PDB file of C-alpha atoms in Angstrom:
ATOM      1  CA  UNK A   1      17.068   9.309  26.249  1.00 41.00           C
ATOM      2  CA  UNK A   2      17.862   5.967  24.655  1.00 44.00           C
ATOM      3  CA  UNK A   3      19.316   6.044  21.182  1.00 46.00           C
ATOM      4  CA  UNK A   4      16.788   5.629  18.404  1.00 53.00           C
ATOM      5  CA  UNK A   5      18.430   2.378  17.335  1.00 60.00           C
ATOM      6  CA  UNK A   6      17.800   0.785  20.723  1.00 76.00           C
ATOM      7  CA  UNK A   7      14.260   1.995  21.432  1.00 84.00           C
ATOM      8  CA  UNK A   8      12.481  -0.675  19.428  1.00 88.00           C
ATOM      9  CA  UNK A   9      14.583  -3.428  21.002  1.00 92.00           C
ATOM     10  CA  UNK A  10      13.712  -2.348  24.559  1.00 92.00           C
ATOM     11  CA  UNK A  11      10.026  -1.936  23.718  1.00 94.00           C
ATOM     12  CA  UNK A  12       9.811  -5.286  21.942  1.00 96.00           C
ATOM     13  CA  UNK A  13      11.635  -7.154  24.712  1.00 96.00           C
ATOM     14  CA  UNK A  14       9.382  -5.592  27.356  1.00 97.00           C
ATOM     15  CA  UNK A  15       6.209  -6.592  25.505  1.00 98.00           C
ATOM     16  CA  UNK A  16       7.631 -10.067  24.903  1.00 98.00           C
ATOM     17  CA  UNK A  17       8.529 -10.521  28.586  1.00 98.00           C
ATOM     18  CA  UNK A  18       5.063  -9.471  29.760  1.00 98.00           C
ATOM     19  CA  UNK A  19       3.343 -11.699  27.214  1.00 98.00           C
ATOM     20  CA  UNK A  20       5.537 -14.687  28.061  1.00 98.00           C
ATOM     21  CA  UNK A  21       4.741 -14.195  31.757  1.00 98.00           C
ATOM     22  CA  UNK A  22       0.995 -13.613  31.481  1.00 98.00           C
ATOM     23  CA  UNK A  23       0.006 -16.157  28.834  1.00 98.00           C
ATOM     24  CA  UNK A  24       0.704 -19.285  30.961  1.00 98.00           C
ATOM     25  CA  UNK A  25      -1.482 -17.779  33.696  1.00 97.00           C
ATOM     26  CA  UNK A  26      -4.308 -17.094  31.258  1.00 98.00           C
ATOM     27  CA  UNK A  27      -4.047 -20.608  29.829  1.00 98.00           C
ATOM     28  CA  UNK A  28      -4.290 -22.122  33.300  1.00 97.00           C
ATOM     29  CA  UNK A  29      -7.218 -19.929  34.405  1.00 97.00           C
ATOM     30  CA  UNK A  30      -9.195 -20.351  31.202  1.00 97.00           C
ATOM     31  CA  UNK A  31      -8.810 -24.131  31.331  1.00 96.00           C
ATOM     32  CA  UNK A  32     -10.031 -24.117  34.933  1.00 96.00           C
ATOM     33  CA  UNK A  33     -13.034 -21.932  34.031  1.00 95.00           C
ATOM     34  CA  UNK A  34     -13.845 -23.873  30.875  1.00 95.00           C
ATOM     35  CA  UNK A  35     -13.261 -20.945  28.508  1.00 95.00           C
ATOM     36  CA  UNK A  36     -12.163 -23.287  25.743  1.00 96.00           C
ATOM     37  CA  UNK A  37     -13.034 -24.105  22.131  1.00 95.00           C
ATOM     38  CA  UNK A  38     -12.400 -27.266  20.090  1.00 95.00           C
ATOM     39  CA  UNK A  39      -9.282 -27.640  17.948  1.00 94.00           C
ATOM     40  CA  UNK A  40     -10.806 -29.513  15.017  1.00 89.00           C
ATOM     41  CA  UNK A  41      -7.682 -30.325  13.024  1.00 91.00           C
ATOM     42  CA  UNK A  42      -6.391 -33.093  15.255  1.00 91.00           C
ATOM     43  CA  UNK A  43      -7.028 -36.858  15.210  1.00 88.00           C
ATOM     44  CA  UNK A  44      -8.745 -36.503  18.561  1.00 88.00           C
ATOM     45  CA  UNK A  45     -10.636 -33.267  19.195  1.00 84.00           C
ATOM     46  CA  UNK A  46      -8.936 -31.321  21.950  1.00 92.00           C
ATOM     47  CA  UNK A  47     -10.143 -28.199  23.716  1.00 96.00           C
ATOM     48  CA  UNK A  48      -7.954 -25.122  23.823  1.00 97.00           C
ATOM     49  CA  UNK A  49      -8.342 -21.847  25.757  1.00 97.00           C
ATOM     50  CA  UNK A  50      -9.371 -18.916  23.587  1.00 96.00           C
ATOM     51  CA  UNK A  51      -9.282 -15.083  23.658  1.00 95.00           C
ATOM     52  CA  UNK A  52      -5.502 -15.053  24.024  1.00 97.00           C
ATOM     53  CA  UNK A  53      -5.704 -11.553  22.588  1.00 96.00           C
ATOM     54  CA  UNK A  54      -6.357 -10.366  26.149  1.00 96.00           C
ATOM     55  CA  UNK A  55      -2.782 -11.195  27.118  1.00 97.00           C
ATOM     56  CA  UNK A  56      -1.504  -9.778  23.822  1.00 97.00           C
ATOM     57  CA  UNK A  57      -3.237  -6.467  24.581  1.00 97.00           C
ATOM     58  CA  UNK A  58      -1.783  -6.350  28.094  1.00 97.00           C
ATOM     59  CA  UNK A  59       1.709  -7.053  26.789  1.00 98.00           C
ATOM     60  CA  UNK A  60       1.268  -4.461  24.032  1.00 97.00           C
ATOM     61  CA  UNK A  61       0.134  -1.670  26.343  1.00 97.00           C
ATOM     62  CA  UNK A  62       2.786  -2.240  29.027  1.00 97.00           C
ATOM     63  CA  UNK A  63       5.691  -0.451  27.243  1.00 95.00           C
ATOM     64  CA  UNK A  64       3.296   2.293  26.121  1.00 93.00           C
ATOM     65  CA  UNK A  65       2.171   2.808  29.720  1.00 93.00           C
ATOM     66  CA  UNK A  66       5.763   2.844  30.938  1.00 93.00           C
ATOM     67  CA  UNK A  67       6.617   5.447  28.306  1.00 90.00           C
ATOM     68  CA  UNK A  68       3.613   7.654  29.116  1.00 87.00           C
ATOM     69  CA  UNK A  69       4.394   7.588  32.835  1.00 87.00           C
ATOM     70  CA  UNK A  70       8.028   8.479  32.238  1.00 84.00           C
ATOM     71  CA  UNK A  71       9.437   5.185  33.518  1.00 85.00           C
ATOM     72  CA  UNK A  72      10.743   4.517  30.023  1.00 83.00           C
ATOM     73  CA  UNK A  73      12.589   7.541  28.581  1.00 83.00           C
ATOM     74  CA  UNK A  74      10.615   7.503  25.344  1.00 83.00           C
ATOM     75  CA  UNK A  75       8.695  10.242  23.615  1.00 83.00           C
ATOM     76  CA  UNK A  76       5.138   9.218  22.769  1.00 89.00           C
ATOM     77  CA  UNK A  77       3.732  11.228  19.882  1.00 91.00           C
ATOM     78  CA  UNK A  78       0.112  12.246  19.326  1.00 93.00           C
ATOM     79  CA  UNK A  79      -0.254   9.780  16.401  1.00 93.00           C
ATOM     80  CA  UNK A  80       0.920   6.969  18.691  1.00 94.00           C
ATOM     81  CA  UNK A  81      -1.531   7.939  21.441  1.00 94.00           C
ATOM     82  CA  UNK A  82      -4.300   8.102  18.843  1.00 96.00           C
ATOM     83  CA  UNK A  83      -3.337   4.682  17.488  1.00 96.00           C
ATOM     84  CA  UNK A  84      -3.288   3.202  21.003  1.00 95.00           C
ATOM     85  CA  UNK A  85      -6.828   4.492  21.597  1.00 96.00           C
ATOM     86  CA  UNK A  86      -8.081   2.986  18.317  1.00 97.00           C
ATOM     87  CA  UNK A  87      -6.411  -0.361  19.048  1.00 97.00           C
ATOM     88  CA  UNK A  88      -8.249  -0.478  22.385  1.00 96.00           C
ATOM     89  CA  UNK A  89     -11.563   0.072  20.575  1.00 96.00           C
ATOM     90  CA  UNK A  90     -10.791  -2.698  18.099  1.00 96.00           C
ATOM     91  CA  UNK A  91      -9.780  -5.009  20.938  1.00 95.00           C
ATOM     92  CA  UNK A  92     -13.002  -4.340  22.845  1.00 95.00           C
ATOM     93  CA  UNK A  93     -14.994  -4.887  19.658  1.00 95.00           C
ATOM     94  CA  UNK A  94     -13.231  -8.210  19.138  1.00 94.00           C
ATOM     95  CA  UNK A  95     -13.959  -9.248  22.737  1.00 93.00           C
ATOM     96  CA  UNK A  96     -17.617  -8.368  22.234  1.00 93.00           C
ATOM     97  CA  UNK A  97     -17.622 -10.488  19.081  1.00 91.00           C
ATOM     98  CA  UNK A  98     -16.145 -13.385  21.058  1.00 90.00           C
ATOM     99  CA  UNK A  99     -18.939 -13.076  23.613  1.00 89.00           C
ATOM    100  CA  UNK A 100     -22.055 -12.446  21.518  1.00 88.00           C
ATOM    101  CA  UNK A 101     -21.087 -12.570  17.789  1.00 85.00           C
ATOM    102  CA  UNK A 102     -21.738  -9.046  16.528  1.00 86.00           C
ATOM    103  CA  UNK A 103     -22.459 -10.168  12.948  1.00 83.00           C
ATOM    104  CA  UNK A 104     -20.893  -9.346   9.593  1.00 78.00           C
ATOM    105  CA  UNK A 105     -22.740  -6.049   9.068  1.00 84.00           C
ATOM    106  CA  UNK A 106     -21.415  -4.635  12.340  1.00 86.00           C
ATOM    107  CA  UNK A 107     -17.884  -5.667  11.334  1.00 85.00           C
ATOM    108  CA  UNK A 108     -18.191  -3.515   8.217  1.00 82.00           C
ATOM    109  CA  UNK A 109     -19.938  -0.471   9.723  1.00 88.00           C
ATOM    110  CA  UNK A 110     -18.385   0.023  13.161  1.00 91.00           C
ATOM    111  CA  UNK A 111     -14.600  -0.523  12.699  1.00 92.00           C
ATOM    112  CA  UNK A 112     -14.164   2.366  10.206  1.00 92.00           C
ATOM    113  CA  UNK A 113     -15.903   4.648  12.694  1.00 94.00           C
ATOM    114  CA  UNK A 114     -13.447   3.560  15.392  1.00 94.00           C
ATOM    115  CA  UNK A 115     -10.535   4.470  13.116  1.00 94.00           C
ATOM    116  CA  UNK A 116     -11.685   7.951  12.051  1.00 94.00           C
ATOM    117  CA  UNK A 117      -9.380   9.747  14.586  1.00 95.00           C
ATOM    118  CA  UNK A 118      -6.310   8.372  12.782  1.00 94.00           C
ATOM    119  CA  UNK A 119      -7.141  10.559   9.770  1.00 92.00           C
ATOM    120  CA  UNK A 120      -6.189  13.645  11.802  1.00 92.00           C
ATOM    121  CA  UNK A 121      -2.636  12.391  12.349  1.00 90.00           C
ATOM    122  CA  UNK A 122      -2.038   9.975   9.442  1.00 87.00           C
ATOM    123  CA  UNK A 123       0.870  10.335   7.068  1.00 80.00           C
ATOM    124  CA  UNK A 124       0.040  11.585   3.592  1.00 83.00           C
ATOM    125  CA  UNK A 125       0.591   8.967   0.914  1.00 84.00           C
ATOM    126  CA  UNK A 126       0.248   8.078  -2.732  1.00 79.00           C
ATOM    127  CA  UNK A 127      -1.443   5.318  -4.664  1.00 79.00           C
ATOM    128  CA  UNK A 128      -1.918   4.528  -8.368  1.00 78.00           C
ATOM    129  CA  UNK A 129      -5.103   5.956  -9.936  1.00 71.00           C
ATOM    130  CA  UNK A 130      -5.976   7.782  -6.694  1.00 75.00           C
ATOM    131  CA  UNK A 131      -2.807   9.872  -6.672  1.00 78.00           C
ATOM    132  CA  UNK A 132      -1.994  11.845  -3.520  1.00 85.00           C
ATOM    133  CA  UNK A 133      -3.794  10.663  -0.396  1.00 84.00           C
ATOM    134  CA  UNK A 134      -4.125  13.764   1.737  1.00 83.00           C
ATOM    135  CA  UNK A 135      -6.609  16.292   3.051  1.00 82.00           C
ATOM    136  CA  UNK A 136     -10.242  15.216   3.021  1.00 84.00           C
ATOM    137  CA  UNK A 137      -9.371  11.989   1.185  1.00 87.00           C
ATOM    138  CA  UNK A 138      -7.497  10.785   4.270  1.00 87.00           C
ATOM    139  CA  UNK A 139     -10.771  10.757   6.222  1.00 90.00           C
ATOM    140  CA  UNK A 140     -12.086   8.169   3.797  1.00 90.00           C
ATOM    141  CA  UNK A 141      -9.000   6.135   2.919  1.00 91.00           C
ATOM    142  CA  UNK A 142      -7.323   5.858   6.354  1.00 93.00           C
ATOM    143  CA  UNK A 143     -10.278   4.510   8.419  1.00 93.00           C
ATOM    144  CA  UNK A 144     -11.414   2.177   5.636  1.00 93.00           C
ATOM    145  CA  UNK A 145      -7.852   0.905   5.132  1.00 94.00           C
ATOM    146  CA  UNK A 146      -7.562   0.018   8.827  1.00 95.00           C
ATOM    147  CA  UNK A 147     -10.953  -1.711   8.824  1.00 93.00           C
ATOM    148  CA  UNK A 148     -10.199  -3.701   5.673  1.00 94.00           C
ATOM    149  CA  UNK A 149      -6.821  -4.877   6.975  1.00 95.00           C
ATOM    150  CA  UNK A 150      -8.323  -5.944  10.309  1.00 93.00           C
ATOM    151  CA  UNK A 151     -11.003  -7.987   8.555  1.00 91.00           C
ATOM    152  CA  UNK A 152      -8.540  -9.504   6.064  1.00 94.00           C
ATOM    153  CA  UNK A 153      -6.356 -10.731   8.925  1.00 94.00           C
ATOM    154  CA  UNK A 154      -9.393 -12.014  10.811  1.00 91.00           C
ATOM    155  CA  UNK A 155     -10.478 -14.037   7.750  1.00 92.00           C
ATOM    156  CA  UNK A 156      -7.072 -15.478   6.821  1.00 94.00           C
ATOM    157  CA  UNK A 157      -6.721 -17.776   9.819  1.00 94.00           C
ATOM    158  CA  UNK A 158      -7.970 -21.115  11.082  1.00 91.00           C
ATOM    159  CA  UNK A 159      -4.862 -23.221  11.695  1.00 96.00           C
ATOM    160  CA  UNK A 160      -2.505 -23.334  14.683  1.00 97.00           C
ATOM    161  CA  UNK A 161      -0.085 -20.409  14.592  1.00 97.00           C
ATOM    162  CA  UNK A 162      -1.319 -19.113  11.258  1.00 97.00           C
ATOM    163  CA  UNK A 163      -2.782 -15.659  11.992  1.00 97.00           C
ATOM    164  CA  UNK A 164      -0.246 -14.772  14.672  1.00 97.00           C
ATOM    165  CA  UNK A 165       2.696 -15.921  12.547  1.00 98.00           C
ATOM    166  CA  UNK A 166       1.532 -14.123   9.416  1.00 98.00           C
ATOM    167  CA  UNK A 167       0.871 -10.940  11.385  1.00 98.00           C
ATOM    168  CA  UNK A 168       4.331 -11.160  12.949  1.00 98.00           C
ATOM    169  CA  UNK A 169       5.796 -11.214   9.427  1.00 98.00           C
ATOM    170  CA  UNK A 170       3.717  -8.178   8.451  1.00 98.00           C
ATOM    171  CA  UNK A 171       4.693  -6.256  11.579  1.00 98.00           C
ATOM    172  CA  UNK A 172       8.351  -7.181  11.192  1.00 97.00           C
ATOM    173  CA  UNK A 173       8.249  -5.803   7.654  1.00 98.00           C
ATOM    174  CA  UNK A 174       6.546  -2.610   8.821  1.00 97.00           C
ATOM    175  CA  UNK A 175       9.136  -2.193  11.567  1.00 96.00           C
ATOM    176  CA  UNK A 176      11.980  -2.484   9.040  1.00 95.00           C
ATOM    177  CA  UNK A 177      10.284   0.052   6.747  1.00 95.00           C
ATOM    178  CA  UNK A 178       9.756   2.410   9.686  1.00 93.00           C
ATOM    179  CA  UNK A 179      13.396   2.141  10.745  1.00 92.00           C
ATOM    180  CA  UNK A 180      14.584   2.732   7.185  1.00 92.00           C
ATOM    181  CA  UNK A 181      12.282   5.631   6.319  1.00 92.00           C
ATOM    182  CA  UNK A 182      11.614   7.296   9.671  1.00 89.00           C
ATOM    183  CA  UNK A 183       7.876   7.138   8.924  1.00 91.00           C
ATOM    184  CA  UNK A 184       5.273   5.284  10.966  1.00 90.00           C
ATOM    185  CA  UNK A 185       5.498   4.326  14.620  1.00 92.00           C
ATOM    186  CA  UNK A 186       8.401   2.343  16.020  1.00 92.00           C
ATOM    187  CA  UNK A 187       6.715   2.215  19.438  1.00 93.00           C
ATOM    188  CA  UNK A 188       3.367   0.798  18.294  1.00 95.00           C
ATOM    189  CA  UNK A 189       4.828  -1.658  15.785  1.00 96.00           C
ATOM    190  CA  UNK A 190       7.609  -3.047  17.981  1.00 96.00           C
ATOM    191  CA  UNK A 191       5.325  -3.346  21.030  1.00 97.00           C
ATOM    192  CA  UNK A 192       2.810  -5.489  19.141  1.00 98.00           C
ATOM    193  CA  UNK A 193       5.558  -7.505  17.462  1.00 98.00           C
ATOM    194  CA  UNK A 194       7.075  -8.385  20.840  1.00 98.00           C
ATOM    195  CA  UNK A 195       3.685  -9.338  22.261  1.00 98.00           C
ATOM    196  CA  UNK A 196       2.890 -11.489  19.215  1.00 98.00           C
ATOM    197  CA  UNK A 197       6.196 -13.344  19.254  1.00 98.00           C
ATOM    198  CA  UNK A 198       5.454 -14.352  22.858  1.00 98.00           C
ATOM    199  CA  UNK A 199       1.933 -15.391  21.855  1.00 98.00           C
ATOM    200  CA  UNK A 200       3.160 -17.347  18.828  1.00 98.00           C
ATOM    201  CA  UNK A 201       5.218 -19.584  21.122  1.00 97.00           C
ATOM    202  CA  UNK A 202       1.988 -20.781  22.760  1.00 98.00           C
ATOM    203  CA  UNK A 203      -0.126 -20.550  19.601  1.00 98.00           C
ATOM    204  CA  UNK A 204       2.191 -22.630  17.396  1.00 97.00           C
ATOM    205  CA  UNK A 205       1.309 -26.255  16.603  1.00 95.00           C
ATOM    206  CA  UNK A 206      -0.111 -27.795  18.698  1.00 94.00           C
ATOM    207  CA  UNK A 207      -1.694 -24.624  20.061  1.00 97.00           C
ATOM    208  CA  UNK A 208      -2.028 -24.157  23.783  1.00 97.00           C
ATOM    209  CA  UNK A 209      -4.172 -21.045  23.299  1.00 98.00           C
ATOM    210  CA  UNK A 210      -6.072 -19.361  20.467  1.00 97.00           C
ATOM    211  CA  UNK A 211      -6.200 -15.626  19.817  1.00 96.00           C
ATOM    212  CA  UNK A 212      -9.983 -15.301  19.471  1.00 94.00           C
ATOM    213  CA  UNK A 213     -11.632 -12.375  17.698  1.00 94.00           C
ATOM    214  CA  UNK A 214     -10.146 -10.017  20.261  1.00 95.00           C
ATOM    215  CA  UNK A 215      -6.705 -11.093  19.117  1.00 96.00           C
ATOM    216  CA  UNK A 216      -7.551 -11.008  15.413  1.00 95.00           C
ATOM    217  CA  UNK A 217      -9.024  -7.500  15.511  1.00 95.00           C
ATOM    218  CA  UNK A 218      -6.189  -6.242  17.708  1.00 96.00           C
ATOM    219  CA  UNK A 219      -3.516  -7.646  15.398  1.00 96.00           C
ATOM    220  CA  UNK A 220      -5.300  -6.411  12.319  1.00 95.00           C
ATOM    221  CA  UNK A 221      -5.805  -2.901  13.636  1.00 96.00           C
ATOM    222  CA  UNK A 222      -2.100  -2.553  14.488  1.00 97.00           C
ATOM    223  CA  UNK A 223      -1.053  -3.642  10.995  1.00 97.00           C
ATOM    224  CA  UNK A 224      -3.569  -1.275   9.401  1.00 96.00           C
ATOM    225  CA  UNK A 225      -2.543   1.617  11.621  1.00 96.00           C
ATOM    226  CA  UNK A 226       1.147   0.920  11.027  1.00 95.00           C
ATOM    227  CA  UNK A 227       0.547   1.175   7.280  1.00 96.00           C
ATOM    228  CA  UNK A 228      -1.514   4.366   7.560  1.00 95.00           C
ATOM    229  CA  UNK A 229       0.834   6.102  10.010  1.00 94.00           C
ATOM    230  CA  UNK A 230       3.728   5.500   7.642  1.00 94.00           C
ATOM    231  CA  UNK A 231       1.816   6.315   4.473  1.00 93.00           C
ATOM    232  CA  UNK A 232       2.759   2.861   3.158  1.00 95.00           C
ATOM    233  CA  UNK A 233      -0.477   2.420   1.221  1.00 94.00           C
ATOM    234  CA  UNK A 234       1.005   0.703  -1.849  1.00 94.00           C
ATOM    235  CA  UNK A 235       3.616  -1.438  -0.092  1.00 96.00           C
ATOM    236  CA  UNK A 236       0.983  -2.321   2.514  1.00 96.00           C
ATOM    237  CA  UNK A 237      -1.270  -3.601  -0.247  1.00 96.00           C
ATOM    238  CA  UNK A 238       1.578  -5.683  -1.672  1.00 97.00           C
ATOM    239  CA  UNK A 239       2.437  -7.377   1.619  1.00 97.00           C
ATOM    240  CA  UNK A 240      -1.257  -8.172   2.075  1.00 98.00           C
ATOM    241  CA  UNK A 241      -1.758  -9.719  -1.376  1.00 98.00           C
ATOM    242  CA  UNK A 242      -2.216 -13.268   0.022  1.00 98.00           C
ATOM    243  CA  UNK A 243      -4.829 -11.964   2.479  1.00 98.00           C
ATOM    244  CA  UNK A 244      -6.579 -10.126  -0.360  1.00 97.00           C
ATOM    245  CA  UNK A 245      -6.547 -13.208  -2.595  1.00 97.00           C
ATOM    246  CA  UNK A 246      -8.048 -15.191   0.268  1.00 97.00           C
ATOM    247  CA  UNK A 247     -10.878 -12.641   0.506  1.00 96.00           C
ATOM    248  CA  UNK A 248     -11.505 -12.678  -3.251  1.00 96.00           C
ATOM    249  CA  UNK A 249     -11.688 -16.471  -3.174  1.00 95.00           C
ATOM    250  CA  UNK A 250     -14.291 -16.199  -0.440  1.00 93.00           C
ATOM    251  CA  UNK A 251     -16.282 -13.682  -2.541  1.00 93.00           C
ATOM    252  CA  UNK A 252     -16.179 -16.040  -5.517  1.00 94.00           C
ATOM    253  CA  UNK A 253     -17.441 -18.890  -3.332  1.00 91.00           C
ATOM    254  CA  UNK A 254     -20.312 -16.737  -2.023  1.00 90.00           C
ATOM    255  CA  UNK A 255     -21.332 -15.700  -5.535  1.00 93.00           C
ATOM    256  CA  UNK A 256     -21.247 -19.267  -6.834  1.00 92.00           C
ATOM    257  CA  UNK A 257     -23.163 -20.491  -3.805  1.00 90.00           C
ATOM    258  CA  UNK A 258     -25.880 -17.942  -4.617  1.00 89.00           C
ATOM    259  CA  UNK A 259     -25.950 -18.833  -8.304  1.00 90.00           C
ATOM    260  CA  UNK A 260     -25.762 -22.596  -7.762  1.00 89.00           C
ATOM    261  CA  UNK A 261     -27.280 -23.288  -4.332  1.00 85.00           C
ATOM    262  CA  UNK A 262     -27.629 -27.030  -4.977  1.00 85.00           C
ATOM    263  CA  UNK A 263     -24.104 -27.584  -6.258  1.00 84.00           C
ATOM    264  CA  UNK A 264     -22.220 -29.555  -3.585  1.00 81.00           C
ATOM    265  CA  UNK A 265     -18.937 -27.894  -4.592  1.00 80.00           C
ATOM    266  CA  UNK A 266     -20.220 -24.676  -3.021  1.00 85.00           C
ATOM    267  CA  UNK A 267     -22.034 -26.042   0.006  1.00 86.00           C
ATOM    268  CA  UNK A 268     -21.421 -24.432   3.382  1.00 83.00           C
ATOM    269  CA  UNK A 269     -18.637 -26.306   5.188  1.00 85.00           C
ATOM    270  CA  UNK A 270     -16.785 -24.384   7.882  1.00 84.00           C
ATOM    271  CA  UNK A 271     -14.101 -26.941   8.733  1.00 88.00           C
ATOM    272  CA  UNK A 272     -12.114 -29.564   6.883  1.00 90.00           C
ATOM    273  CA  UNK A 273     -11.269 -33.009   8.215  1.00 92.00           C
ATOM    274  CA  UNK A 274      -8.079 -34.604   9.430  1.00 94.00           C
ATOM    275  CA  UNK A 275      -7.011 -38.024   8.192  1.00 94.00           C
ATOM    276  CA  UNK A 276      -5.286 -40.685  10.283  1.00 92.00           C
ATOM    277  CA  UNK A 277      -1.904 -39.642   8.885  1.00 94.00           C
ATOM    278  CA  UNK A 278      -2.638 -36.071  10.137  1.00 93.00           C
ATOM    279  CA  UNK A 279      -3.050 -34.672   6.627  1.00 96.00           C
ATOM    280  CA  UNK A 280      -5.951 -32.291   6.071  1.00 96.00           C
ATOM    281  CA  UNK A 281      -8.922 -33.100   3.855  1.00 95.00           C
ATOM    282  CA  UNK A 282     -10.240 -29.761   2.558  1.00 94.00           C
ATOM    283  CA  UNK A 283     -13.894 -29.580   1.420  1.00 91.00           C
ATOM    284  CA  UNK A 284     -13.123 -27.149  -1.419  1.00 92.00           C
ATOM    285  CA  UNK A 285     -10.272 -24.978  -2.788  1.00 94.00           C
ATOM    286  CA  UNK A 286     -12.048 -21.658  -2.220  1.00 93.00           C
ATOM    287  CA  UNK A 287     -10.012 -20.517   0.767  1.00 94.00           C
ATOM    288  CA  UNK A 288      -6.292 -19.901   0.396  1.00 96.00           C
ATOM    289  CA  UNK A 289      -5.397 -22.197   3.291  1.00 96.00           C
ATOM    290  CA  UNK A 290      -7.437 -24.999   1.683  1.00 96.00           C
ATOM    291  CA  UNK A 291      -5.801 -24.883  -1.762  1.00 96.00           C
ATOM    292  CA  UNK A 292      -2.814 -27.070  -0.854  1.00 97.00           C
ATOM    293  CA  UNK A 293      -4.736 -29.713   1.164  1.00 97.00           C
ATOM    294  CA  UNK A 294      -7.413 -29.895  -1.544  1.00 96.00           C
ATOM    295  CA  UNK A 295      -4.892 -30.995  -4.173  1.00 96.00           C
ATOM    296  CA  UNK A 296      -2.125 -32.560  -2.043  1.00 96.00           C
ATOM    297  CA  UNK A 297      -1.792 -34.587   1.144  1.00 97.00           C
ATOM    298  CA  UNK A 298      -0.281 -32.057   3.542  1.00 97.00           C
ATOM    299  CA  UNK A 299      -0.436 -31.598   7.298  1.00 97.00           C
ATOM    300  CA  UNK A 300      -1.649 -28.573   9.208  1.00 97.00           C
ATOM    301  CA  UNK A 301       1.906 -27.572  10.048  1.00 97.00           C
ATOM    302  CA  UNK A 302       3.002 -27.811   6.397  1.00 98.00           C
ATOM    303  CA  UNK A 303       0.081 -25.649   5.297  1.00 98.00           C
ATOM    304  CA  UNK A 304       0.936 -22.955   7.823  1.00 98.00           C
ATOM    305  CA  UNK A 305       4.607 -22.948   6.808  1.00 98.00           C
ATOM    306  CA  UNK A 306       3.539 -22.601   3.163  1.00 98.00           C
ATOM    307  CA  UNK A 307       1.359 -19.608   4.091  1.00 98.00           C
ATOM    308  CA  UNK A 308       4.361 -18.111   5.946  1.00 98.00           C
ATOM    309  CA  UNK A 309       6.529 -18.509   2.845  1.00 98.00           C
ATOM    310  CA  UNK A 310       3.910 -16.928   0.582  1.00 98.00           C
ATOM    311  CA  UNK A 311       3.370 -13.882   2.799  1.00 98.00           C
ATOM    312  CA  UNK A 312       7.105 -13.645   3.478  1.00 98.00           C
ATOM    313  CA  UNK A 313       7.752 -13.322  -0.261  1.00 98.00           C
ATOM    314  CA  UNK A 314       5.337 -10.417  -0.669  1.00 98.00           C
ATOM    315  CA  UNK A 315       6.657  -8.782   2.501  1.00 98.00           C
ATOM    316  CA  UNK A 316      10.171  -8.911   1.013  1.00 98.00           C
ATOM    317  CA  UNK A 317       8.924  -7.346  -2.231  1.00 98.00           C
ATOM    318  CA  UNK A 318       7.159  -4.568  -0.303  1.00 97.00           C
ATOM    319  CA  UNK A 319      10.464  -3.477   1.255  1.00 96.00           C
ATOM    320  CA  UNK A 320      11.508  -2.133  -2.159  1.00 94.00           C
ATOM    321  CA  UNK A 321       8.369   0.020  -2.488  1.00 93.00           C
ATOM    322  CA  UNK A 322       8.861   3.422  -0.790  1.00 86.00           C
ATOM    323  CA  UNK A 323       5.202   4.348  -0.463  1.00 87.00           C
TER     324      UNK A 323
END
């Protein structure tokens, strides 16, 4: 058996190597087949392959498969097998959303159902007001937590390298907490982190491939499951504060749009514009990624780096929270 200190390195490097090898092939094939979407935040609209989450999933599952078959001398626990099954369901759901757009109601109802099995193997935890999270309460909190995290990560995106970079920070933090506390899953967290680092290389500005909903739901489910498996309910909330603020800003915008349907400040605008100097012109300040470009002249890359810094701060704070 490998030493515990080296397991995560081997797993992460394996996932990274597979992702780095497969992604160029997917980019080439998807360009040839026309499986592309526009990248709006450029002076000249360019078309980029999407659904890069397919390669991320393949890279993620490779070290798990090698461990299950005995090629890698790693023990795979029941919680890790359960998590791997749930991640597959989330990935398939994301792929279906890429193909036919399943709608917002389905994104609220179905994902918690996918995550119910994790309640049988989740780590007990604690949270203010709620108190101990165990027993029957786990069957409510754990699946909902995973669903909420997946949707938060899916919403807080939109720029080159943003979702994948932010999720890499979250997973890196979870990996450190798992190594320090012995709780959670080193295998699941390090495998996805390795796959995402490989993906980020191709997803960074200017992106050569996008993650698609399959990538967003896959990334989000792994973060949510990593938090639940470790019982890191409070620290998980802290590291996700920027994602939560982004969601609350969206809720505020929806409420104001309902109350003032003719107010142009709340009109439906999905994308901003890019100026000749490559700075972004945001239509409103009601999405976290649009706050900076609404008030200042900043480029897409600068916005993403600012979002990295913000999430990185809360990730650092969460390391000092034991639960």
